[in-house]
Short mmCIF file of C-alpha atoms and ligand atoms in Angstrom, two decimals:
data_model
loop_
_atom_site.label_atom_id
_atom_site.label_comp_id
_atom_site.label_asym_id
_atom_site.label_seq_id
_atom_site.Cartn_x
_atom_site.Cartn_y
_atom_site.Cartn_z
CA UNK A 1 124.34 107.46 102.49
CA UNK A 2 123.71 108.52 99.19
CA UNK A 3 124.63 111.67 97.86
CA UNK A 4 125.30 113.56 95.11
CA UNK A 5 128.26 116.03 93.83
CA UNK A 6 126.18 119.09 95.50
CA UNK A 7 126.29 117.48 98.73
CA UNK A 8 122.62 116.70 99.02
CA UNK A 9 121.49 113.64 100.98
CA UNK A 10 119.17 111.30 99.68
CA UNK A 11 117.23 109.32 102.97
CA UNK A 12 113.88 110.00 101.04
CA UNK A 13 112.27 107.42 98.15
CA UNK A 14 109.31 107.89 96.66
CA UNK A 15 108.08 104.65 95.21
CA UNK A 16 105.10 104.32 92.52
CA UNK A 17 103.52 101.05 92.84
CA UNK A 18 100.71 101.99 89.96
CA UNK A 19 100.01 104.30 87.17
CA UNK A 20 96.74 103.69 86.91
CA UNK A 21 93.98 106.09 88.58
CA UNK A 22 90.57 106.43 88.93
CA UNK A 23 89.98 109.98 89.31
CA UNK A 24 90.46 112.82 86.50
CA UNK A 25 91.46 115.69 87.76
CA UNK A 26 91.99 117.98 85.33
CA UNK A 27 95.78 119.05 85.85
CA UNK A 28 97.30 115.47 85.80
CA UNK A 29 94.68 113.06 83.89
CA UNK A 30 91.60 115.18 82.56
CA UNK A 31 90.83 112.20 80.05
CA UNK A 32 91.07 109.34 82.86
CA UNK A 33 93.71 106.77 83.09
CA UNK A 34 94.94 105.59 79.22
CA UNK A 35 95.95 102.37 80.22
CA UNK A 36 99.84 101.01 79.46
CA UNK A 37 100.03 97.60 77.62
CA UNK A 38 103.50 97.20 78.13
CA UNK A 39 105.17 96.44 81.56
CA UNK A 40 103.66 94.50 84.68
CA UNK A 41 104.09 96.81 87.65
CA UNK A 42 106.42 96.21 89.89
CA UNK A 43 105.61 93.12 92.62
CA UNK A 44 105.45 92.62 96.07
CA UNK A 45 108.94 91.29 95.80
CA UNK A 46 110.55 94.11 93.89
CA UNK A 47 108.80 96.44 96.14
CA UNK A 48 110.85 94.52 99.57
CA UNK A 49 114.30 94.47 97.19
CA UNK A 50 114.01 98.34 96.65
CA UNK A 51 112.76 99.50 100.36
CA UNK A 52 116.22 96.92 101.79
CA UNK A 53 118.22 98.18 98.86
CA UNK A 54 117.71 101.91 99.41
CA UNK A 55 117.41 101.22 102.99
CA UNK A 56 121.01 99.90 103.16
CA UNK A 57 122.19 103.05 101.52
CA UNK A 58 120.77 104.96 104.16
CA UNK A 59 117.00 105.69 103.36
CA UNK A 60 114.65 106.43 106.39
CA UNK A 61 111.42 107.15 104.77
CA UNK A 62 109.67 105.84 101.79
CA UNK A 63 106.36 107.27 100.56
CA UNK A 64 104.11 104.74 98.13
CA UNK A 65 102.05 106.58 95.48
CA UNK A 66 101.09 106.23 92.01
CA UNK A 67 98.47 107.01 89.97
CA UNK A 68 96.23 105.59 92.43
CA UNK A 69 97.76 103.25 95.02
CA UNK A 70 94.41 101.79 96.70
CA UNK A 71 93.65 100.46 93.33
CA UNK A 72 96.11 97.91 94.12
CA UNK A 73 94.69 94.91 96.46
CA UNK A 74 97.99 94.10 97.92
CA UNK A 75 98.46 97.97 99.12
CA UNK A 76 97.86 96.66 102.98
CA UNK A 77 100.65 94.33 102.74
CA UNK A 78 102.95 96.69 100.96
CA UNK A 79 102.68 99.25 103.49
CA UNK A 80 103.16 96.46 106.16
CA UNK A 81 106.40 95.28 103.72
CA UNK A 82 107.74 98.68 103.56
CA UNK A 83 107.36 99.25 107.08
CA UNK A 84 109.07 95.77 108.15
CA UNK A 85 112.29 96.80 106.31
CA UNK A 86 115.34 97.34 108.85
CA UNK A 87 116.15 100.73 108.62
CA UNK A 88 112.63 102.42 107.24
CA UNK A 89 111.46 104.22 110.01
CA UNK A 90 108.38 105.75 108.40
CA UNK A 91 105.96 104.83 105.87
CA UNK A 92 104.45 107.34 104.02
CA UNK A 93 101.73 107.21 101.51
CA UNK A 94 99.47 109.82 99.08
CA UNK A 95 96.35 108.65 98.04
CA UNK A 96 92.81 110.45 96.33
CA UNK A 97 91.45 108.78 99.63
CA UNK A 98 88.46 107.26 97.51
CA UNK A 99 89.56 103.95 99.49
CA UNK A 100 90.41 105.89 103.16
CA UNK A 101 87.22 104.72 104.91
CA UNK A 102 86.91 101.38 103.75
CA UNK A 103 90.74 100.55 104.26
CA UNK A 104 92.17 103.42 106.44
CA UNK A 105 91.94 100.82 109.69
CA UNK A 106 94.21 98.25 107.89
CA UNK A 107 96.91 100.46 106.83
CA UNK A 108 97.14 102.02 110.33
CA UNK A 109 97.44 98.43 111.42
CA UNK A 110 99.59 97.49 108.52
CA UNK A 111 101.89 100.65 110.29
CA UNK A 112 101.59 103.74 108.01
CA UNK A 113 103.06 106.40 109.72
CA UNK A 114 101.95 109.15 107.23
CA UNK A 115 99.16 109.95 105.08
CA UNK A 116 98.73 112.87 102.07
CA UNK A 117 95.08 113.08 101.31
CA UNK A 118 94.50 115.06 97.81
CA UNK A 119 91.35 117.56 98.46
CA UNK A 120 91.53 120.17 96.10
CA UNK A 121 88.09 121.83 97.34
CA UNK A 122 86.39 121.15 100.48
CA UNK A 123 83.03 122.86 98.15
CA UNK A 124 81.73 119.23 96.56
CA UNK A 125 80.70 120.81 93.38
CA UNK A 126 84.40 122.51 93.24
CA UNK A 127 85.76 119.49 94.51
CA UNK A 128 84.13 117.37 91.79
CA UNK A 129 84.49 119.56 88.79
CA UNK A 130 88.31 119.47 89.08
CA UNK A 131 88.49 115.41 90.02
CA UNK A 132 85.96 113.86 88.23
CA UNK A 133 84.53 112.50 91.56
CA UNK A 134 81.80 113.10 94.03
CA UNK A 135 82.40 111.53 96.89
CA UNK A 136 83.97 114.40 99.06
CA UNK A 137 82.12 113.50 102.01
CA UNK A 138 83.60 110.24 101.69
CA UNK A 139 86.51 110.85 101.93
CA UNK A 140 86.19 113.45 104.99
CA UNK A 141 85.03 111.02 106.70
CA UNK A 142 88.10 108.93 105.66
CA UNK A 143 90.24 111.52 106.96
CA UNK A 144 88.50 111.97 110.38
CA UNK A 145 88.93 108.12 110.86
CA UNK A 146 92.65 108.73 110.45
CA UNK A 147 92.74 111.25 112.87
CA UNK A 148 90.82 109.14 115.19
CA UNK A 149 93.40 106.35 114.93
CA UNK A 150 96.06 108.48 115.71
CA UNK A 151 98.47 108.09 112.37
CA UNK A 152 100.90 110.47 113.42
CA UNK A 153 101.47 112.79 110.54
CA UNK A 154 98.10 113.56 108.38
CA UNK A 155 98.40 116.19 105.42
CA UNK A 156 95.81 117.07 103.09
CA UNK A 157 97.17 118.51 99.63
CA UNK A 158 95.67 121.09 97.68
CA UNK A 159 96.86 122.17 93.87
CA UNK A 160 96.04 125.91 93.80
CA UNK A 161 94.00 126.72 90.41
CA UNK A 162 92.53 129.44 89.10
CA UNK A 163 88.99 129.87 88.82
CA UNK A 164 88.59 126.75 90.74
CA UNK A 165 89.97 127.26 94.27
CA UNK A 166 92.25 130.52 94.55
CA UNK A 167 89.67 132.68 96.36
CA UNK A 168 88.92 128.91 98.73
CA UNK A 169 92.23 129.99 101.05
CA UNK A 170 89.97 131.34 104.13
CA UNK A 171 87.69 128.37 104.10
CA UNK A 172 90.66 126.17 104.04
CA UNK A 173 92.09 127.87 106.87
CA UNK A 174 89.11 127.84 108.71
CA UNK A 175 88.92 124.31 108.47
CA UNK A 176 92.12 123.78 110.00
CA UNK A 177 91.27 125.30 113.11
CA UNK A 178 90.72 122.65 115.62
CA UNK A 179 92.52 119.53 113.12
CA UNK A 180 95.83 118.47 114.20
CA UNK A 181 96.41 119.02 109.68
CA UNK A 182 98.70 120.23 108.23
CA UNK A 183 97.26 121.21 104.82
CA UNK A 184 100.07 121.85 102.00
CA UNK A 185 99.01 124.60 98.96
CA UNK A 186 100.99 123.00 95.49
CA UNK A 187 102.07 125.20 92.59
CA UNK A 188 100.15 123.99 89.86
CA UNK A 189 103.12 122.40 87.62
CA UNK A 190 103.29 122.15 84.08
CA UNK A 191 103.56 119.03 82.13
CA UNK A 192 104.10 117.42 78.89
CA UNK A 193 100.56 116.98 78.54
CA UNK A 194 99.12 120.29 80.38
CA UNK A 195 100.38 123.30 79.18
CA UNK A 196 97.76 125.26 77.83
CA UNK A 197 95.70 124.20 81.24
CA UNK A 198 99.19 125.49 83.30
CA UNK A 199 98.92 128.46 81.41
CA UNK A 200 95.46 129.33 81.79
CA UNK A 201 95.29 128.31 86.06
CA UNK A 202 98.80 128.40 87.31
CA UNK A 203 98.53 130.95 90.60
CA UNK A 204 101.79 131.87 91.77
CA UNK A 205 102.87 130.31 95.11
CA UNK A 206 104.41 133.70 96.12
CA UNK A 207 100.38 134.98 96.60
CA UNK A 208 99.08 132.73 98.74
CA UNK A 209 102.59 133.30 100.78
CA UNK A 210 101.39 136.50 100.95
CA UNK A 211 97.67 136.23 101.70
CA UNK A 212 98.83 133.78 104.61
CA UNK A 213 101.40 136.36 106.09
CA UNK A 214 98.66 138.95 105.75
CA UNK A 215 96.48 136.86 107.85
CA UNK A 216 98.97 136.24 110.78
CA UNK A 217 100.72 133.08 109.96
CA UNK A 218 104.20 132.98 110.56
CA UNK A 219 106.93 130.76 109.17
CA UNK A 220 107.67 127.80 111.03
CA UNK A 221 111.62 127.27 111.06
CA UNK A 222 112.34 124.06 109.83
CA UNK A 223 115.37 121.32 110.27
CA UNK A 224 118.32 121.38 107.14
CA UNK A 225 116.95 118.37 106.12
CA UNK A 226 113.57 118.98 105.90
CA UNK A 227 112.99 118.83 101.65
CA UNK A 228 111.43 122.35 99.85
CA UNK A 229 107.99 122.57 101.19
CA UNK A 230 107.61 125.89 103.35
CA UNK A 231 105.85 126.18 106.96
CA UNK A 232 103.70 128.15 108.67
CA UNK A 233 102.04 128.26 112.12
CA UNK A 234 99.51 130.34 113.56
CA UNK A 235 98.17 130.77 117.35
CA UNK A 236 94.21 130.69 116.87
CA UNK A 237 94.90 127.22 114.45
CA UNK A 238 95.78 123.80 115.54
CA UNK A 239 96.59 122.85 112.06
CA UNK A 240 99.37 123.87 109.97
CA UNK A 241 99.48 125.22 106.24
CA UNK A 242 102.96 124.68 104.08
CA UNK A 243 103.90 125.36 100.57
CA UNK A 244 104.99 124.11 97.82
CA UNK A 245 106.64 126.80 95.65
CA UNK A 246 108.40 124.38 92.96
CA UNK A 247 109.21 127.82 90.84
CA UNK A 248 110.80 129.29 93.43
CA UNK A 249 114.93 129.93 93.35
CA UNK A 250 116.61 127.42 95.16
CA UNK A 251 113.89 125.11 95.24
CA UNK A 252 116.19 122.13 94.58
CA UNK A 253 118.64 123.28 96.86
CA UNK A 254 117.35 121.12 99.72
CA UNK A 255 116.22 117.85 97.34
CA UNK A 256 116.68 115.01 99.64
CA UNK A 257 114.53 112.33 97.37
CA UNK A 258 114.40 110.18 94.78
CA UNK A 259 111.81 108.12 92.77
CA UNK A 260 111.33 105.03 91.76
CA UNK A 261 108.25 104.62 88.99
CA UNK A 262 105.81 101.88 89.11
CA UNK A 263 107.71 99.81 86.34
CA UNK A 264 111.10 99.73 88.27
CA UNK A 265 112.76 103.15 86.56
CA UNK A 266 114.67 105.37 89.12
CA UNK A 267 114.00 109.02 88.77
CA UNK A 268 116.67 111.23 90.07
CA UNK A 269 114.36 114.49 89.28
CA UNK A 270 110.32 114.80 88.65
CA UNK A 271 111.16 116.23 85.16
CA UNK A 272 114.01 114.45 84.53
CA UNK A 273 114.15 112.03 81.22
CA UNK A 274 113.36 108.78 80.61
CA UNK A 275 114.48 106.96 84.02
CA UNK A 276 117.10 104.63 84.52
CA UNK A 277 115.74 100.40 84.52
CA UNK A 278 116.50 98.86 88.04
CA UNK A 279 114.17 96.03 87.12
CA UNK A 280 116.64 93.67 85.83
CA UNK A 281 118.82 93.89 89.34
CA UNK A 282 115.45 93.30 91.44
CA UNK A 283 115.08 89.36 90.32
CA UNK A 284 116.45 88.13 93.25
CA UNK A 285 117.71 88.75 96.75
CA UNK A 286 121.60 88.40 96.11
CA UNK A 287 121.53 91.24 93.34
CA UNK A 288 121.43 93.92 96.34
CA UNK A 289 125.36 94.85 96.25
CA UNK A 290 124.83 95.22 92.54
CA UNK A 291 121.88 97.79 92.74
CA UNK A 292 123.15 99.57 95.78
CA UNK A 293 126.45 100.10 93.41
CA UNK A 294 124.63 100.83 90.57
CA UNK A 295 122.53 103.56 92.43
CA UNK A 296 125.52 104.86 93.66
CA UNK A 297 126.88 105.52 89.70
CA UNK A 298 124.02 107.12 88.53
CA UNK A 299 123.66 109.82 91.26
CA UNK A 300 126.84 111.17 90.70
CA UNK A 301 124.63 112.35 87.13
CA UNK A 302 121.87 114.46 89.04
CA UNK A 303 121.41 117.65 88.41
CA UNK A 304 121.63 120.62 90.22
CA UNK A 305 117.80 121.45 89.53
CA UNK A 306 115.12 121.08 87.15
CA UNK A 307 114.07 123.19 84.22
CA UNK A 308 110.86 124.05 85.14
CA UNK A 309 111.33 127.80 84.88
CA UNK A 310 112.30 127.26 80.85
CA UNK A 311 109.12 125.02 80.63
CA UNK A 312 111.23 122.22 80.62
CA UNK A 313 109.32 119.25 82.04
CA UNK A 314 111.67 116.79 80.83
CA UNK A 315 110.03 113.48 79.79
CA UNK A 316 107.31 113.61 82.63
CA UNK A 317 103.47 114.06 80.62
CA UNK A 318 101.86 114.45 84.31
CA UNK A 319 102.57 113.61 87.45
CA UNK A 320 100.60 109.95 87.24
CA UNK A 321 103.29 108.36 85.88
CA UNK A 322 105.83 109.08 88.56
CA UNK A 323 103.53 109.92 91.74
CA UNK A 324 104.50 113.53 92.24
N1 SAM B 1 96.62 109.75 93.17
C1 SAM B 1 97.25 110.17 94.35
C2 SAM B 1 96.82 111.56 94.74
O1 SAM B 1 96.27 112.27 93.90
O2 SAM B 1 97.07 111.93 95.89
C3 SAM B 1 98.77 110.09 94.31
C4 SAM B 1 99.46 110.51 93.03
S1 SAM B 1 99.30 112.24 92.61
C5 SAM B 1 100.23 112.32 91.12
C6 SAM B 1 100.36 112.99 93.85
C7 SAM B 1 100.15 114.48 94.07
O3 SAM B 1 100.57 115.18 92.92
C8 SAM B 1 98.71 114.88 94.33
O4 SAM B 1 98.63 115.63 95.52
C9 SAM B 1 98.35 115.73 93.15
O5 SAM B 1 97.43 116.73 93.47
C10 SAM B 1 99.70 116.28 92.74
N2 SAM B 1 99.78 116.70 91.34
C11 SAM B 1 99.43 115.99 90.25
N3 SAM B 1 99.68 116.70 89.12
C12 SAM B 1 100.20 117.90 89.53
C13 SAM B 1 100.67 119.06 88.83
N4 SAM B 1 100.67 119.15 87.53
N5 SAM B 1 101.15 120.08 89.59
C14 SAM B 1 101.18 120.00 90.94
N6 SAM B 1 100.77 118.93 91.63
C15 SAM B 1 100.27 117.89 90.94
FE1 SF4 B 2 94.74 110.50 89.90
FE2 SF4 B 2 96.22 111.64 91.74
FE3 SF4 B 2 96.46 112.35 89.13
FE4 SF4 B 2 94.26 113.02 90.47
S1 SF4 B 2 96.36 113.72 90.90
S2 SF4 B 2 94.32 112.09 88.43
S3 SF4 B 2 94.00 111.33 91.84
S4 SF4 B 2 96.99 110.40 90.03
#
């Protein structure tokens, strides 16, 4: 297993496959997708030397993201890659869903066990002044082929802005009430490239902890190795809300993942630096013992937590270029 010198567990990778995107949503890429000249992404053959790499030091679960992952036309047999690995028991993936009805019955088939939809707004014009996009409907319907197919865990994320969706929390919640969704509130975070916009719409997670206790949800207790987000439950709902309070104390107390960007650099932190280059020990097959060793080194260097509270982001401009 991998750990670090805080005794945190690592059986969680979060693996970029893309930077590029298609939507803009104004926290992460308000100007679109920039393109990057320099670096291939990484191939269907890194991907399987990463999942049985990580795998053999004990990973369980591996999420794909990006940017965008359905831009890529080999997602399908990713997923089904990932999924074949000994020792990954679930296959996760977040995706802007712009894809989901088109594709949704492949991955299901290709055996995703989780999906993260990003809705923002479930009001279109809300929904499309924040991402650039108008297809909401589309991608509802997306999601309500998902549920059909029975993909056992289905979450829908939604930032939390102000003056876009902060006073949306009932309607979200009233949507919920006969999906088997759990539908997880994020912080807003700030960025290298988003500050002024962080200062202007951060809400504070601690509010909308509040609003939902108000409104008789209760915290759902959760297992020790369950990562940051918070719970909550409520009797009259079949779906679930949770949180993600990065600015909250201790948030990185219960870090169980790591990241791997879409150009082969591990991440031990969202905002850490630059990343650390696996690429050159994912050429072939018999450079496993060397990467699992190598991985093994560089933990020992994580850090108890980020800086986020200093407004720190480290070398992370937004959250496309590592896949949140
Ligand atoms: N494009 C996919 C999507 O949007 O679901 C996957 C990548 S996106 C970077 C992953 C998640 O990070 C999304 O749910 C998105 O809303 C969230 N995100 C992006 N920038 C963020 C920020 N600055 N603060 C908080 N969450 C952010
Ligand atoms: Fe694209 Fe996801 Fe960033 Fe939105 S949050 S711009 S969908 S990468």
């Amino acid at each position: 297993m991998l750990e670090d010198r805080f005794g945190r567990e690592f059986h969680y990778l979060r693996l970029s496959i893309t930077d590029v995107c298609n939507f803009r949503c104004n926290y992460c890429l308000p100007d679109g997708y920039e393109g990057r000249p320099d670096e291939a992404f990484l191939s269907l053959d890194e991907i399987r030397r990463i999942a049985s790499a990580f795998a053999a030091t004990g990973t369980s679960k591996i999420r794909i993201t990006g940017g965008e992952p359905s831009v890529r036309k080999d997602l399908t047999e990713i997923i089904r890659t990932v999924k074949s690995t000994p020792g990954i028991n679930k296959v996760a993936m977040t995706t802007n869903g712009y894809r989901l009805p088109e594709l949704i019955d492949s991955w299901a088939d290709a055996g995703l066990d989780a999906l993260n939809v990003s809705i923002d707004s479930l009001d279109p014009a809300v929904f499309q002044a924040i991402t650039g996009h108008s297809q909401l409907q589309q991608l509802l319907d997306g999601l309500e082929r998902a549920v059909e197919l029975g993909i056992p865990t289905i979450k829908v994320n939604a930032v939390m802005l102000k003056g876009f969706n902060d006073n949306q929390l009932g309607r979200f919640q009233e949507w919920l009430k006969h999906k088997p969704i759990t539908l997880r509130f994020i912080e807003l975070m700030q960025t290298g490239d988003n500050a002024k916009f962080f200062a202007e719409r951060h809400v504070a997670g601690d509010d909308v902890r509040t609003q939902l206790l108000n409104t008789g949800w209760t915290p759902t207790l959760r297992g020790k190795d369950a990562g940051p987000a918070q719970e909550f439950h409520h009797p009259d709902y079949m779906g679930r809300v949770g949180l993600i309070m990065p600015y909250s104390k201790d948030f990185c107390a219960t870090c169980n993942r790591l990241r791997v960007n879409s150009t082969g650099k591990l991440h031990l932190c969202l905002f850490s630096e630059n990343g650390l280059d696996l690429r050159h020990l994912l050429q072939a097959d018999s450079q496993q013992e060397e990467l699992i060793n190598f991985l093994h080194t560089q933990l020992a260097d994580k850090k108890v937590s980020h800086f986020l509270q200093d407004g720190d982001s480290g070398g992370t401009r937004h959250l496309a270029m590592l896949g949140g």
